[in-house]
Each structure stands twice: as structure tokens, then as C-alpha cells.
């Protein structure tokens, strides 16, 4: 009976240790929204990643190799594991540090940012020439309570309650 007790204790410790683990995404299956995660040098089965679903939206936010994740395994059984959270890491650090900003930074340099302190919603678009990621064009839109700004390259339009300012190398009206 003492031997069975030792086996049960070892199994309980193993299961408790598997309930929450930090791992790194090793492979991605976008079609099935699944990833394989490496935890302590071992690859997991294909695991689902968290869905970003609200009452009025559903978002597609695919995970990427090298991304750290928190994996939960109910009852400590890795066969039932799911990813419950993604984590910043040295390889993929936080893209912003302002506590009043919500921001999404895309790989091509585009940034979508809302700043609650300034009440400013900004979209900075960065064009690229494909795989080289060399910037070829830029466009920026700022929407704030006191103004709207539109910029493409060196041309800009700024709208306030009192004025509309247009700056460009050439302005065509009713061409």
C-alpha cells in the first residue's frame, strides 16, 4: 500500500507541474488556428490559441513562431492543454510603454494607436516594397477632438473648427 501511495504522490506532483506552463510557439497552422509549443524542450500536440471575440466583433490575431505563451492543462493532462495567454519576451518585446495608449504595431511599420490622455486616435501607414520592408510611402491620419490631420508624403490637410489648412507642392481645384 505504501508503494501505491508513492506512485499517486508522484503523479499528483507531475500533474500539478503541468497545470500552468510557459512555452514558446514552435510551429503554426493558420488554417486550423493551432500551434505547437515547446515547453522544457518538448513539443506539444497542436493546441488552439485564444480567440479575440466580443459581442460586436471577432478578430484574427495569428500567433507566430518564437512567441511566448502561457499553456493551461486542466487536471495537469497535456492532452487537454490550451493556450490561455500570450506573453512579451526578449524576442518580441512590448511595442509601446505609454500607460495611456492602446497600440497595435504591424511588421511593416504601420501603427494604429489611441491615446486616452490626449484623446487622439492615430493611424500611421507605412508602405513597403515587399519582402525587403523598405519604406516607399507614408500616410498618417490623426483624429482628435480639436482637429483632423491627413498627411501623405509632404502633402497635408489640417481641419480645425476655425480653419482648413492645405499644404502641398501643387493644389488642383476642380481639375
Short mmCIF file of N, CA, C and O in Angstrom, two decimals, residues 11-152:
data_model
loop_
_atom_site.label_atom_id
_atom_site.label_comp_id
_atom_site.label_asym_id
_atom_site.label_seq_id
_atom_site.Cartn_x
_atom_site.Cartn_y
_atom_site.Cartn_z
N UNK A 11 2.49 11.14 -9.31
CA UNK A 11 1.55 11.51 -10.37
C UNK A 11 0.91 12.86 -10.07
O UNK A 11 0.76 13.70 -10.96
N UNK A 12 0.54 13.08 -8.81
CA UNK A 12 -0.06 14.36 -8.43
C UNK A 12 0.93 15.51 -8.64
O UNK A 12 0.56 16.57 -9.14
N UNK A 13 2.19 15.30 -8.27
CA UNK A 13 3.21 16.33 -8.48
C UNK A 13 3.41 16.61 -9.96
O UNK A 13 3.54 17.77 -10.37
N UNK A 14 3.45 15.57 -10.78
CA UNK A 14 3.61 15.74 -12.23
C UNK A 14 2.43 16.52 -12.80
O UNK A 14 2.61 17.48 -13.55
N UNK A 15 1.22 16.14 -12.42
CA UNK A 15 0.03 16.83 -12.92
C UNK A 15 -0.01 18.28 -12.46
O UNK A 15 -0.33 19.17 -13.25
N UNK A 16 0.32 18.54 -11.20
CA UNK A 16 0.32 19.92 -10.70
C UNK A 16 1.35 20.75 -11.46
O UNK A 16 1.10 21.92 -11.80
N UNK A 17 2.49 20.17 -11.75
CA UNK A 17 3.53 20.87 -12.51
C UNK A 17 3.14 21.16 -13.94
O UNK A 17 3.68 22.08 -14.55
N UNK A 18 2.21 20.40 -14.50
CA UNK A 18 1.77 20.59 -15.88
C UNK A 18 0.56 21.51 -16.01
O UNK A 18 0.17 21.85 -17.12
N UNK A 19 -0.05 21.91 -14.89
CA UNK A 19 -1.29 22.69 -14.98
C UNK A 19 -1.08 24.05 -15.66
O UNK A 19 -1.90 24.46 -16.48
N UNK A 20 -0.02 24.76 -15.35
CA UNK A 20 0.31 26.03 -15.98
C UNK A 20 1.79 26.03 -16.34
O UNK A 20 2.64 25.84 -15.47
N UNK A 21 2.09 26.23 -17.63
CA UNK A 21 3.48 26.24 -18.09
C UNK A 21 3.67 27.38 -19.09
O UNK A 21 2.77 27.74 -19.83
N UNK A 22 4.86 27.91 -19.12
CA UNK A 22 5.24 28.90 -20.13
C UNK A 22 6.01 28.16 -21.21
O UNK A 22 6.90 27.37 -20.91
N UNK A 23 5.63 28.41 -22.46
CA UNK A 23 6.31 27.77 -23.58
C UNK A 23 6.51 28.76 -24.71
O UNK A 23 6.10 29.92 -24.63
N UNK A 24 7.12 28.28 -25.79
CA UNK A 24 7.40 29.10 -26.96
C UNK A 24 6.79 28.44 -28.19
O UNK A 24 6.96 27.24 -28.40
N UNK A 25 6.09 29.23 -28.99
CA UNK A 25 5.47 28.72 -30.21
C UNK A 25 6.57 28.23 -31.15
O UNK A 25 7.49 28.97 -31.49
N UNK A 26 6.46 26.96 -31.57
CA UNK A 26 7.46 26.36 -32.45
C UNK A 26 6.95 26.25 -33.89
O UNK A 26 7.73 26.35 -34.83
N UNK A 27 5.64 26.03 -34.06
CA UNK A 27 5.06 25.87 -35.40
C UNK A 27 3.63 26.39 -35.38
O UNK A 27 2.97 26.34 -34.34
N UNK A 28 3.15 26.87 -36.54
CA UNK A 28 1.82 27.46 -36.63
C UNK A 28 1.05 26.84 -37.78
O UNK A 28 1.59 26.67 -38.88
N UNK A 29 -0.21 26.46 -37.54
CA UNK A 29 -1.13 26.01 -38.58
C UNK A 29 -2.24 27.05 -38.64
O UNK A 29 -3.20 27.00 -37.87
N UNK A 30 -2.11 28.04 -39.53
CA UNK A 30 -3.07 29.13 -39.60
C UNK A 30 -4.46 28.65 -40.00
O UNK A 30 -5.45 29.18 -39.51
N UNK A 31 -4.55 27.68 -40.88
CA UNK A 31 -5.84 27.18 -41.35
C UNK A 31 -6.70 26.59 -40.23
O UNK A 31 -7.92 26.67 -40.28
N UNK A 32 -6.06 26.00 -39.24
CA UNK A 32 -6.79 25.41 -38.11
C UNK A 32 -6.70 26.25 -36.85
O UNK A 32 -7.23 25.87 -35.81
N UNK A 33 -5.98 27.37 -36.90
CA UNK A 33 -5.75 28.24 -35.73
C UNK A 33 -5.18 27.41 -34.57
O UNK A 33 -5.68 27.41 -33.46
N UNK A 34 -4.09 26.70 -34.88
CA UNK A 34 -3.43 25.84 -33.89
C UNK A 34 -1.92 26.08 -33.94
O UNK A 34 -1.37 26.46 -34.97
N UNK A 35 -1.26 25.82 -32.82
CA UNK A 35 0.19 25.93 -32.75
C UNK A 35 0.77 24.76 -31.97
O UNK A 35 0.09 24.14 -31.16
N UNK A 36 2.02 24.46 -32.26
CA UNK A 36 2.81 23.54 -31.43
C UNK A 36 3.68 24.41 -30.56
O UNK A 36 4.28 25.38 -31.02
N UNK A 37 3.77 24.05 -29.29
CA UNK A 37 4.52 24.83 -28.31
C UNK A 37 5.63 23.97 -27.74
O UNK A 37 5.41 22.79 -27.43
N UNK A 38 6.81 24.55 -27.62
CA UNK A 38 7.92 23.86 -26.96
C UNK A 38 7.93 24.28 -25.50
O UNK A 38 8.00 25.47 -25.19
N UNK A 39 7.83 23.28 -24.61
CA UNK A 39 7.86 23.51 -23.17
C UNK A 39 8.94 22.61 -22.60
O UNK A 39 8.87 21.39 -22.77
N UNK A 40 9.93 23.20 -21.96
CA UNK A 40 11.03 22.45 -21.35
C UNK A 40 11.66 21.47 -22.36
O UNK A 40 11.93 20.32 -22.04
N UNK A 41 11.83 21.94 -23.60
CA UNK A 41 12.48 21.14 -24.62
C UNK A 41 11.61 20.11 -25.31
O UNK A 41 12.10 19.40 -26.19
N UNK A 42 10.34 20.02 -24.95
CA UNK A 42 9.44 19.04 -25.58
C UNK A 42 8.34 19.74 -26.34
O UNK A 42 7.76 20.72 -25.87
N UNK A 43 8.02 19.22 -27.54
CA UNK A 43 6.97 19.80 -28.38
C UNK A 43 5.61 19.28 -27.93
O UNK A 43 5.45 18.09 -27.64
N UNK A 44 4.64 20.17 -27.90
CA UNK A 44 3.27 19.80 -27.54
C UNK A 44 2.54 19.24 -28.76
O UNK A 44 3.05 19.28 -29.88
N UNK A 45 1.33 18.79 -28.53
CA UNK A 45 0.42 18.48 -29.63
C UNK A 45 -0.04 19.82 -30.21
O UNK A 45 0.34 20.89 -29.72
N UNK A 46 -0.85 19.80 -31.26
CA UNK A 46 -1.39 21.04 -31.82
C UNK A 46 -2.41 21.61 -30.83
O UNK A 46 -3.37 20.94 -30.47
N UNK A 47 -2.18 22.85 -30.38
CA UNK A 47 -3.03 23.50 -29.38
C UNK A 47 -3.78 24.68 -29.99
O UNK A 47 -3.21 25.44 -30.78
N UNK A 48 -5.04 24.90 -29.59
CA UNK A 48 -5.75 26.09 -30.06
C UNK A 48 -5.22 27.34 -29.34
O UNK A 48 -4.78 27.26 -28.21
N UNK A 49 -5.25 28.48 -30.04
CA UNK A 49 -4.85 29.72 -29.38
C UNK A 49 -6.09 30.52 -29.02
O UNK A 49 -7.16 30.29 -29.57
N UNK A 50 -5.97 31.48 -28.11
CA UNK A 50 -7.15 32.23 -27.64
C UNK A 50 -7.79 33.03 -28.77
O UNK A 50 -7.10 33.64 -29.58
N UNK A 51 -9.11 33.01 -28.80
CA UNK A 51 -9.87 33.79 -29.77
C UNK A 51 -10.18 35.14 -29.16
O UNK A 51 -10.46 35.25 -27.97
N UNK A 52 -10.13 36.18 -29.97
CA UNK A 52 -10.47 37.54 -29.53
C UNK A 52 -11.86 37.83 -30.07
O UNK A 52 -12.03 38.28 -31.20
N UNK A 53 -12.87 37.54 -29.25
CA UNK A 53 -14.27 37.65 -29.67
C UNK A 53 -15.02 38.51 -28.67
O UNK A 53 -14.93 38.30 -27.46
N UNK A 54 -15.74 39.48 -29.17
CA UNK A 54 -16.59 40.32 -28.34
C UNK A 54 -18.01 40.25 -28.85
O UNK A 54 -18.33 39.52 -29.79
N UNK A 55 -18.88 41.02 -28.24
CA UNK A 55 -20.29 41.00 -28.63
C UNK A 55 -20.47 41.43 -30.09
O UNK A 55 -21.29 40.89 -30.80
N UNK A 56 -19.67 42.43 -30.51
CA UNK A 56 -19.87 43.00 -31.83
C UNK A 56 -18.70 42.81 -32.79
O UNK A 56 -18.62 43.48 -33.80
N UNK A 57 -17.74 41.93 -32.44
CA UNK A 57 -16.60 41.74 -33.34
C UNK A 57 -15.98 40.37 -33.10
O UNK A 57 -16.20 39.73 -32.08
N UNK A 58 -15.21 39.96 -34.08
CA UNK A 58 -14.33 38.79 -33.96
C UNK A 58 -13.05 39.18 -34.69
O UNK A 58 -13.09 39.71 -35.80
N UNK A 59 -11.90 39.01 -34.03
CA UNK A 59 -10.63 39.45 -34.59
C UNK A 59 -9.75 38.25 -34.95
O UNK A 59 -9.82 37.21 -34.30
N UNK A 60 -8.95 38.42 -35.95
CA UNK A 60 -7.96 37.42 -36.35
C UNK A 60 -6.60 37.94 -35.90
O UNK A 60 -6.14 38.98 -36.38
N UNK A 61 -5.99 37.25 -34.96
CA UNK A 61 -4.68 37.64 -34.45
C UNK A 61 -3.81 36.39 -34.37
O UNK A 61 -3.70 35.76 -33.32
N UNK A 62 -3.23 36.01 -35.50
CA UNK A 62 -2.44 34.78 -35.52
C UNK A 62 -1.18 34.88 -34.68
O UNK A 62 -0.57 35.94 -34.58
N UNK A 63 -0.82 33.78 -34.06
CA UNK A 63 0.42 33.71 -33.30
C UNK A 63 1.58 33.47 -34.26
O UNK A 63 1.37 33.13 -35.42
N UNK A 64 2.80 33.62 -33.76
CA UNK A 64 3.98 33.47 -34.61
C UNK A 64 5.05 32.65 -33.90
O UNK A 64 5.11 32.65 -32.67
N UNK A 65 5.87 31.95 -34.65
CA UNK A 65 6.99 31.22 -34.04
C UNK A 65 7.86 32.16 -33.21
O UNK A 65 8.10 33.30 -33.60
N UNK A 66 8.30 31.66 -32.06
CA UNK A 66 9.12 32.45 -31.16
C UNK A 66 8.35 33.19 -30.09
O UNK A 66 8.92 33.71 -29.15
N UNK A 67 7.03 33.25 -30.24
CA UNK A 67 6.19 33.96 -29.27
C UNK A 67 6.01 33.13 -28.02
O UNK A 67 5.78 31.93 -28.09
N UNK A 68 6.14 33.76 -26.86
CA UNK A 68 5.91 33.04 -25.61
C UNK A 68 4.43 33.00 -25.29
O UNK A 68 3.70 33.96 -25.54
N UNK A 69 3.98 31.87 -24.72
CA UNK A 69 2.58 31.69 -24.37
C UNK A 69 2.47 31.00 -23.01
O UNK A 69 3.39 30.31 -22.58
N UNK A 70 1.33 31.21 -22.36
CA UNK A 70 1.01 30.51 -21.13
C UNK A 70 0.04 29.40 -21.49
O UNK A 70 -1.01 29.64 -22.08
N UNK A 71 0.42 28.16 -21.16
CA UNK A 71 -0.38 26.99 -21.51
C UNK A 71 -1.01 26.43 -20.23
O UNK A 71 -0.32 26.24 -19.23
N UNK A 72 -2.32 26.19 -20.28
CA UNK A 72 -3.03 25.59 -19.15
C UNK A 72 -3.48 24.19 -19.55
O UNK A 72 -3.99 23.98 -20.65
N UNK A 73 -3.28 23.26 -18.64
CA UNK A 73 -3.69 21.87 -18.87
C UNK A 73 -4.60 21.45 -17.72
O UNK A 73 -4.12 21.16 -16.63
N UNK A 74 -5.93 21.44 -17.94
CA UNK A 74 -6.84 21.02 -16.88
C UNK A 74 -6.46 19.64 -16.34
O UNK A 74 -6.10 18.75 -17.10
N UNK A 75 -6.47 19.50 -15.06
CA UNK A 75 -6.09 18.26 -14.36
C UNK A 75 -4.63 17.89 -14.61
O UNK A 75 -4.23 16.77 -14.34
N UNK A 76 -3.84 18.81 -15.18
CA UNK A 76 -2.44 18.54 -15.43
C UNK A 76 -2.17 17.61 -16.58
O UNK A 76 -1.06 17.11 -16.75
N UNK A 77 -3.19 17.37 -17.42
CA UNK A 77 -3.05 16.46 -18.56
C UNK A 77 -2.73 17.27 -19.82
O UNK A 77 -3.60 17.98 -20.34
N UNK A 78 -1.51 17.19 -20.34
CA UNK A 78 -1.13 17.96 -21.53
C UNK A 78 -2.00 17.67 -22.75
O UNK A 78 -2.09 18.50 -23.66
N UNK A 79 -2.67 16.52 -22.78
CA UNK A 79 -3.54 16.19 -23.92
C UNK A 79 -4.73 17.14 -24.00
O UNK A 79 -5.34 17.29 -25.05
N UNK A 80 -5.09 17.79 -22.89
CA UNK A 80 -6.22 18.71 -22.85
C UNK A 80 -5.78 20.17 -22.78
O UNK A 80 -6.56 21.04 -22.44
N UNK A 81 -4.53 20.44 -23.09
CA UNK A 81 -3.97 21.78 -22.91
C UNK A 81 -4.53 22.78 -23.91
O UNK A 81 -4.89 22.43 -25.04
N UNK A 82 -4.58 24.04 -23.48
CA UNK A 82 -4.96 25.17 -24.33
C UNK A 82 -4.05 26.34 -23.98
O UNK A 82 -3.51 26.42 -22.88
N UNK A 83 -3.91 27.26 -24.92
CA UNK A 83 -3.15 28.47 -24.67
C UNK A 83 -4.11 29.48 -24.07
O UNK A 83 -5.17 29.75 -24.64
N UNK A 84 -3.77 30.03 -22.92
CA UNK A 84 -4.67 30.97 -22.26
C UNK A 84 -4.19 32.42 -22.37
O UNK A 84 -4.96 33.34 -22.10
N UNK A 85 -2.93 32.62 -22.75
CA UNK A 85 -2.42 33.98 -22.83
C UNK A 85 -1.14 34.00 -23.64
O UNK A 85 -0.42 33.01 -23.69
N UNK A 86 -0.89 35.12 -24.29
CA UNK A 86 0.39 35.34 -24.95
C UNK A 86 1.20 36.29 -24.08
O UNK A 86 0.65 37.07 -23.30
N UNK A 87 2.53 36.22 -24.19
CA UNK A 87 3.42 36.99 -23.33
C UNK A 87 4.45 37.73 -24.17
O UNK A 87 4.87 37.25 -25.22
N UNK A 88 4.87 38.90 -23.69
CA UNK A 88 6.01 39.57 -24.31
C UNK A 88 7.27 38.84 -23.90
O UNK A 88 7.31 38.18 -22.86
N UNK A 89 8.32 38.96 -24.70
CA UNK A 89 9.59 38.32 -24.39
C UNK A 89 10.71 39.17 -24.95
O UNK A 89 10.46 40.18 -25.62
N UNK A 90 11.94 38.75 -24.73
CA UNK A 90 13.08 39.45 -25.30
C UNK A 90 13.03 39.45 -26.82
O UNK A 90 13.39 40.43 -27.47
N UNK A 91 12.55 38.36 -27.40
CA UNK A 91 12.46 38.26 -28.86
C UNK A 91 11.30 39.10 -29.40
O UNK A 91 11.38 39.61 -30.51
N UNK A 92 10.22 39.23 -28.65
CA UNK A 92 9.05 40.01 -29.06
C UNK A 92 8.63 40.91 -27.89
O UNK A 92 7.67 40.62 -27.18
N UNK A 93 9.33 42.04 -27.70
CA UNK A 93 9.04 42.92 -26.58
C UNK A 93 7.77 43.75 -26.80
O UNK A 93 7.26 43.83 -27.92
N UNK A 94 7.28 44.39 -25.74
CA UNK A 94 6.12 45.28 -25.84
C UNK A 94 6.43 46.39 -26.84
O UNK A 94 7.50 46.99 -26.79
N UNK A 95 5.52 46.68 -27.77
CA UNK A 95 5.78 47.69 -28.79
C UNK A 95 5.58 49.12 -28.30
O UNK A 95 5.90 50.07 -29.01
N UNK A 96 5.03 49.31 -27.11
CA UNK A 96 4.77 50.64 -26.58
C UNK A 96 4.88 50.55 -25.07
O UNK A 96 4.68 49.47 -24.49
N UNK A 97 5.18 51.65 -24.41
CA UNK A 97 5.29 51.65 -22.95
C UNK A 97 4.43 52.72 -22.30
O UNK A 97 4.46 52.88 -21.10
N UNK A 98 3.67 53.46 -23.10
CA UNK A 98 2.83 54.54 -22.57
C UNK A 98 1.58 53.94 -21.93
O UNK A 98 0.78 53.29 -22.62
N UNK A 99 1.34 54.14 -20.63
CA UNK A 99 0.18 53.55 -19.97
C UNK A 99 -1.15 54.12 -20.43
O UNK A 99 -2.20 53.53 -20.17
N UNK A 100 -1.14 55.26 -21.13
CA UNK A 100 -2.39 55.84 -21.60
C UNK A 100 -2.67 55.51 -23.07
O UNK A 100 -3.62 56.02 -23.65
N UNK A 101 -1.84 54.66 -23.65
CA UNK A 101 -2.00 54.35 -25.08
C UNK A 101 -2.38 52.89 -25.28
O UNK A 101 -1.88 52.01 -24.59
N UNK A 102 -3.27 52.66 -26.22
CA UNK A 102 -3.54 51.32 -26.76
C UNK A 102 -2.98 51.36 -28.17
O UNK A 102 -3.29 52.27 -28.94
N UNK A 103 -2.13 50.39 -28.49
CA UNK A 103 -1.44 50.45 -29.78
C UNK A 103 -1.29 49.07 -30.40
O UNK A 103 -1.11 48.09 -29.70
N UNK A 104 -1.36 49.05 -31.72
CA UNK A 104 -1.04 47.86 -32.50
C UNK A 104 0.04 48.27 -33.48
O UNK A 104 -0.13 49.21 -34.26
N UNK A 105 1.19 47.57 -33.41
CA UNK A 105 2.31 47.84 -34.31
C UNK A 105 2.43 46.65 -35.26
O UNK A 105 2.53 45.51 -34.81
N UNK A 106 2.40 46.92 -36.55
CA UNK A 106 2.49 45.86 -37.56
C UNK A 106 3.93 45.73 -38.04
O UNK A 106 4.73 46.66 -37.94
N UNK A 107 4.26 44.56 -38.58
CA UNK A 107 5.63 44.28 -39.02
C UNK A 107 6.14 45.23 -40.10
O UNK A 107 7.33 45.44 -40.21
N UNK A 108 5.25 45.81 -40.92
CA UNK A 108 5.71 46.72 -41.98
C UNK A 108 5.92 48.14 -41.48
O UNK A 108 6.25 49.04 -42.25
N UNK A 109 5.75 48.39 -40.17
CA UNK A 109 5.95 49.72 -39.61
C UNK A 109 4.67 50.48 -39.37
O UNK A 109 4.68 51.55 -38.75
N UNK A 110 3.53 49.99 -39.85
CA UNK A 110 2.26 50.65 -39.62
C UNK A 110 1.91 50.60 -38.13
O UNK A 110 2.11 49.59 -37.48
N UNK A 111 1.36 51.71 -37.62
CA UNK A 111 0.97 51.79 -36.21
C UNK A 111 -0.44 52.33 -36.12
O UNK A 111 -0.80 53.33 -36.75
N UNK A 112 -1.28 51.65 -35.33
CA UNK A 112 -2.64 52.09 -35.02
C UNK A 112 -2.65 52.35 -33.51
O UNK A 112 -2.43 51.43 -32.73
N UNK A 113 -2.91 53.60 -33.10
CA UNK A 113 -2.73 53.96 -31.69
C UNK A 113 -3.83 54.90 -31.23
O UNK A 113 -4.18 55.84 -31.94
N UNK A 114 -4.35 54.65 -30.04
CA UNK A 114 -5.28 55.58 -29.40
C UNK A 114 -4.70 55.98 -28.05
O UNK A 114 -4.32 55.12 -27.25
N UNK A 115 -4.64 57.29 -27.80
CA UNK A 115 -4.08 57.82 -26.55
C UNK A 115 -5.23 58.46 -25.75
O UNK A 115 -5.81 59.46 -26.18
N UNK A 116 -5.55 57.87 -24.60
CA UNK A 116 -6.69 58.36 -23.82
C UNK A 116 -6.42 59.73 -23.20
O UNK A 116 -7.35 60.53 -23.07
N UNK A 117 -5.19 60.01 -22.81
CA UNK A 117 -4.89 61.31 -22.21
C UNK A 117 -5.04 62.45 -23.20
O UNK A 117 -5.56 63.51 -22.88
N UNK A 118 -4.59 62.23 -24.44
CA UNK A 118 -4.68 63.25 -25.48
C UNK A 118 -5.99 63.16 -26.26
O UNK A 118 -6.27 64.03 -27.08
N UNK A 119 -6.75 62.09 -26.06
CA UNK A 119 -7.97 61.82 -26.84
C UNK A 119 -7.63 61.85 -28.33
O UNK A 119 -8.33 62.44 -29.13
N UNK A 120 -6.54 61.20 -28.67
CA UNK A 120 -6.04 61.23 -30.03
C UNK A 120 -5.98 59.82 -30.59
O UNK A 120 -5.42 58.92 -29.99
N UNK A 121 -6.60 59.65 -31.75
CA UNK A 121 -6.60 58.38 -32.47
C UNK A 121 -5.73 58.57 -33.70
O UNK A 121 -5.99 59.43 -34.52
N UNK A 122 -4.68 57.75 -33.81
CA UNK A 122 -3.70 57.94 -34.87
C UNK A 122 -3.51 56.64 -35.66
O UNK A 122 -3.42 55.57 -35.09
N UNK A 123 -3.45 56.79 -36.98
CA UNK A 123 -3.13 55.67 -37.86
C UNK A 123 -1.99 56.11 -38.76
O UNK A 123 -2.14 57.05 -39.55
N UNK A 124 -0.83 55.51 -38.58
CA UNK A 124 0.34 55.79 -39.40
C UNK A 124 0.55 54.60 -40.32
O UNK A 124 0.86 53.50 -39.85
N UNK A 125 0.37 54.81 -41.61
CA UNK A 125 0.54 53.74 -42.59
C UNK A 125 1.93 53.85 -43.20
O UNK A 125 2.37 54.93 -43.56
N UNK A 126 2.58 52.72 -43.32
CA UNK A 126 3.91 52.68 -43.92
C UNK A 126 3.87 51.69 -45.06
O UNK A 126 3.53 50.53 -44.87
N UNK A 127 4.23 52.14 -46.24
CA UNK A 127 4.27 51.24 -47.38
C UNK A 127 5.61 50.53 -47.45
O UNK A 127 6.59 51.00 -46.92
N UNK A 128 5.63 49.38 -48.09
CA UNK A 128 6.89 48.68 -48.27
C UNK A 128 6.95 48.16 -49.70
O UNK A 128 5.95 48.07 -50.39
N UNK A 129 8.15 47.79 -50.13
CA UNK A 129 8.30 47.27 -51.48
C UNK A 129 8.31 45.74 -51.47
O UNK A 129 8.93 45.12 -52.30
N UNK A 130 7.63 45.14 -50.52
CA UNK A 130 7.56 43.69 -50.45
C UNK A 130 8.44 43.14 -49.36
O UNK A 130 8.45 43.64 -48.25
N UNK A 131 9.20 42.12 -49.67
CA UNK A 131 9.95 41.41 -48.65
C UNK A 131 11.07 42.23 -48.03
O UNK A 131 11.45 42.00 -46.89
N UNK A 132 11.61 43.23 -48.74
CA UNK A 132 12.73 44.00 -48.20
C UNK A 132 12.30 44.95 -47.09
O UNK A 132 13.11 45.42 -46.33
N UNK A 133 11.01 45.26 -46.99
CA UNK A 133 10.47 46.15 -45.96
C UNK A 133 11.09 47.55 -46.01
O UNK A 133 11.24 48.19 -45.00
N UNK A 134 11.46 47.98 -47.21
CA UNK A 134 11.97 49.33 -47.36
C UNK A 134 10.77 50.26 -47.51
O UNK A 134 9.89 50.00 -48.32
N UNK A 135 10.72 51.32 -46.71
CA UNK A 135 9.58 52.22 -46.77
C UNK A 135 9.57 52.98 -48.09
O UNK A 135 10.56 53.59 -48.47
N UNK A 136 8.45 52.93 -48.80
CA UNK A 136 8.32 53.62 -50.08
C UNK A 136 7.31 54.74 -50.02
O UNK A 136 7.27 55.58 -50.90
N UNK A 137 6.46 54.78 -49.04
CA UNK A 137 5.47 55.83 -48.94
C UNK A 137 4.89 55.83 -47.54
O UNK A 137 4.95 54.83 -46.83
N UNK A 138 4.35 56.98 -47.14
CA UNK A 138 3.75 57.05 -45.82
C UNK A 138 2.44 57.82 -45.90
O UNK A 138 2.27 58.69 -46.75
N UNK A 139 1.53 57.50 -45.02
CA UNK A 139 0.28 58.24 -44.87
C UNK A 139 -0.05 58.23 -43.39
O UNK A 139 0.18 57.24 -42.71
N UNK A 140 -0.58 59.35 -42.90
CA UNK A 140 -0.91 59.44 -41.49
C UNK A 140 -2.25 60.12 -41.35
O UNK A 140 -2.55 61.09 -42.04
N UNK A 141 -3.07 59.60 -40.46
CA UNK A 141 -4.35 60.20 -40.13
C UNK A 141 -4.40 60.38 -38.62
O UNK A 141 -4.13 59.44 -37.89
N UNK A 142 -4.74 61.59 -38.18
CA UNK A 142 -4.91 61.87 -36.76
C UNK A 142 -6.31 62.43 -36.58
O UNK A 142 -6.70 63.39 -37.25
N UNK A 143 -7.07 61.81 -35.67
CA UNK A 143 -8.39 62.31 -35.33
C UNK A 143 -8.37 62.64 -33.85
O UNK A 143 -8.15 61.76 -33.02
N UNK A 144 -8.56 63.92 -33.52
CA UNK A 144 -8.56 64.38 -32.14
C UNK A 144 -9.77 65.31 -31.95
O UNK A 144 -10.36 65.76 -32.95
N UNK A 145 -10.15 65.61 -30.72
CA UNK A 145 -11.33 66.45 -30.51
C UNK A 145 -11.22 67.84 -31.15
O UNK A 145 -12.22 68.41 -31.55
N UNK A 146 -10.00 68.36 -31.29
CA UNK A 146 -9.83 69.72 -31.80
C UNK A 146 -9.36 69.79 -33.25
O UNK A 146 -9.22 70.88 -33.80
N UNK A 147 -9.09 68.61 -33.88
CA UNK A 147 -8.57 68.68 -35.25
C UNK A 147 -8.61 67.31 -35.92
O UNK A 147 -8.69 66.28 -35.26
N UNK A 148 -8.52 67.37 -37.24
CA UNK A 148 -8.30 66.17 -38.07
C UNK A 148 -7.12 66.50 -38.98
O UNK A 148 -7.10 67.56 -39.60
N UNK A 149 -6.16 65.61 -39.03
CA UNK A 149 -4.98 65.81 -39.86
C UNK A 149 -4.86 64.64 -40.83
O UNK A 149 -4.97 63.49 -40.42
N UNK A 150 -4.61 64.96 -42.08
CA UNK A 150 -4.37 63.95 -43.11
C UNK A 150 -3.04 64.29 -43.78
O UNK A 150 -2.85 65.41 -44.24
N UNK A 151 -2.12 63.31 -43.82
CA UNK A 151 -0.83 63.53 -44.46
C UNK A 151 -0.51 62.37 -45.38
O UNK A 151 -0.67 61.21 -45.01
N UNK A 152 -0.02 62.72 -46.57
CA UNK A 152 0.51 61.73 -47.50
C UNK A 152 1.80 62.33 -48.03
O UNK A 152 1.78 63.37 -48.69
#
